[in-house]
Amino acid sequence: MRLLGVCISFLLLRAGFAAPAAVPVNWQSAERAKLLAGVSALPKLGAPGPIAIWGPTAFPVIATGAEEEGKAETALVAAAGIEKGRIVLFGHNSYLSPESGNEASVGVLLVNAVKWGTQKQKPRVGTNDAKSAAFLTARGFAVKKLPGAPEKKNIHDFDVLVLNAQSITADAEGRDVLDFVKTGGGLVAGMTGWAFEQTSGGKRLNAGNTLNTALATAGIAFTDAGIGKEKEFSPRTDLPPLMNAQLALDAMLRSQKGGAALTPDEFAQGSSAIQLALAAQPPGRSAFQVAALGALAGGTPAVPTAKKPLTLAKDAAARNRLGIETRILKMAAAADIKAHPAAKEFPGLAPADAQRVTREVAIHPNIPGWTSTGLWANAGDPITVKVPAAIAGKGFAVRIGCHTDTLYQLDKWERAPEITRSVPIEKEITVAANAFGGLVFIEVPDKAKGTSDFNVTIAGAIEAPLFVLGKDDDAKWNSTIKLRKAPWAEFACEKVILCCPTEHARHVTNPTELMQFWTRVVDAQDEISNEAKERKRPERYVCDVQISAGYMHSGYPIMVPVSTADEMITFNKQKAPGWGFYHELGHNHQRGDFTFEGTGEVTNNVLGMYVIEYVLGHDYLTGHPAIAPAELAKHIAAIKKAGNKFALWKSEPFVALTTYIQLVQGFGWDAWRNYLYSFSNPSFGPAPKTDDEKRDQFLVRYSKITGKNLGDFFDFWGIPVSSSAKAEVSKLERWMPKGLN
């Protein structure tokens, strides 16, 4: 123990922390107190993410998750030392830009961080954030606004750098900033980690943001994870020590060797910290990864299933092991990857005798997203991808697996928590593997538009069933394609791609009719929502044994349960996919212009109802039991009795949907279409920005389109609108549907 104390003393002194010969156990609290002096509750700005911590002098400053019982805490703000310098990271770049409403929290913390980073009261500051520059200048700091990342030639003109880290991607930039810190400089940086892949054209946060990879040397890094539901975060000097992943790993190893057992809360906290740190490790094997692997020695990998899931209450140790395994396997080199035992259960394996083939696949860069290859990589099997030299390093990637939902945050795992892998194509030849296997895709970044078509050659994969409308016919599907041995299959057309287990796909005998139907479905929502011209790529539906949120969820891909696979791929005179599929597709067509608080689960359903009537040819009120005529009457009765109508309206989606149903019943689908198209019609004025403006414009635009004054109708439902909006439509004829007068 004395040796450990000496080592920590040395590290603290190198980082500029005043540590006595006998290191106090609360040194973190003392440093944290300096950073939090005068700081009130910190608000949630934007959609921030946690900072990973694992270095010997890395520690949390502001924690999230304390309000959620039984949940581990993560760091919204964290700090670290490395050699002579100091670092403070914020989990969102908005914390670098204090405003008048949050100066007592965000502003004070930023000033404290700048001073703490250099231990100077008035350090010279260089920043690439205009709002930071203005705020700090107003507080007496000598500030220079930088056009981007600081340049090596003048970086030492400053004592501390305040950086929005989002755009720091050049190799030299990250190294230069780290060298600056090591020689005694301070760094205060913020980033919206989850958005980096989108803003960088497909680069991965733990590899493409060079400041982040450089900071990993200090055992601290931004992550692409999210945080809980808290609206604000209380400053506390006493935070759980096991928020530091290395301390957590050490505690677990001691416990395994007969030391003090961890309490359930400590184990949960430590597991969370370890897995967050593993997800933030840069490419290549790190010391922390090696240590984490050591913690797995001698155990047996867990295999969760739907019938025998791993639960947080009963299987904490097994979940921790599996979580560590999946984190490490996601980053491992192809040569180090072996098949994980859980792959057999999900997503499954192709037979051992399935032939490995070499295939050439055409890539059209004007279509971003995942290009289906009709190939499958078995768990642990390496595949080789060859591209033209001009394509390497341009943001393309090879993806193995389509089940992108991660389950780490769930109390129950019915499969491994993360089973897909994406490997950047940085050279002409890329070797990739996934311990869980999966369908093979080539990822095309948005920025590739304008690049000429090219071919990729993929070797070592297994053919998978892939039906493409217009290229394949029913006879070929039934005689050849559906007999391919990969466990997952796809049906594709220009507008949508459906992915399901091959055992379900083989039930289909009419794929042409099926995909013509799905083309009409997407076309219908594209047309009525004014999105037809905006479509860049096909929608995707993927079946999964466990969904990360809800029964189904929207996105790319739209995720649906395996139990609905047959419904998704069945279309005939008697049967067709139901409400949920159009509901989630509707989410992908929602826009903020016509969706305000309380309508996130409503306006998408209006688009779904349109599909039910115009594509299926059914009465849209038959689409869901909650909008049958008798139920609509109950919704109307409920709103009549409500003391706070809008509170009820915005909390009950089917009550709110009744409002839209009455508009469609009263004025037809053309009025709804014209309302959605009005946002691209300059004669209606600028698009709304706030919820108040959205509600006002809902009233004004719909009233003008229909030629009726809908003010009383909005009042009946309790939808608040301004007096000026009502005045704007006051000369139109008053309208109310029958039964509401």
mmCIF file of C-alpha atoms in Angstrom, residues 14 47 67 93 115 125 243 266 280 312 328 348 371 383 412 424 478 494 501 535 686:
data_model
loop_
_atom_site.group_PDB
_atom_site.id
_atom_site.type_symbol
_atom_site.label_atom_id
_atom_site.label_comp_id
_atom_site.label_asym_id
_atom_site.label_seq_id
_atom_site.Cartn_x
_atom_site.Cartn_y
_atom_site.Cartn_z
ATOM 1 C CA ARG A 14 3.680 15.599 -12.315
ATOM 2 C CA ALA A 47 -28.186 16.278 -25.550
ATOM 3 C CA GLU A 67 -31.355 10.813 -9.404
ATOM 4 C CA ASN A 93 -19.883 22.009 -26.481
ATOM 5 C CA LYS A 115 -8.071 29.103 -13.960
ATOM 6 C CA VAL A 125 -6.638 32.154 -23.520
ATOM 7 C CA MET A 243 -16.508 6.240 -11.639
ATOM 8 C CA GLU A 266 -20.350 -0.635 -6.347
ATOM 9 C CA ALA A 280 -13.643 5.151 -25.767
ATOM 10 C CA LEU A 312 -29.294 -6.930 -13.846
ATOM 11 C CA ILE A 328 -13.170 -5.241 -26.630
ATOM 12 C CA GLY A 348 -26.995 -17.305 -35.825
ATOM 13 C CA THR A 371 -25.193 -0.865 -49.668
ATOM 14 C CA ILE A 383 -13.425 -11.236 -44.970
ATOM 15 C CA LYS A 412 -32.552 -7.532 -19.306
ATOM 16 C CA PRO A 424 -13.265 2.065 -41.859
ATOM 17 C CA ASN A 478 -37.991 -19.519 -55.306
ATOM 18 C CA GLU A 494 -35.420 1.607 -54.475
ATOM 19 C CA PRO A 501 -34.198 -14.364 -40.662
ATOM 20 C CA ARG A 535 -35.212 11.015 -50.481
ATOM 21 C CA PRO A 686 -41.013 31.722 -42.577
#
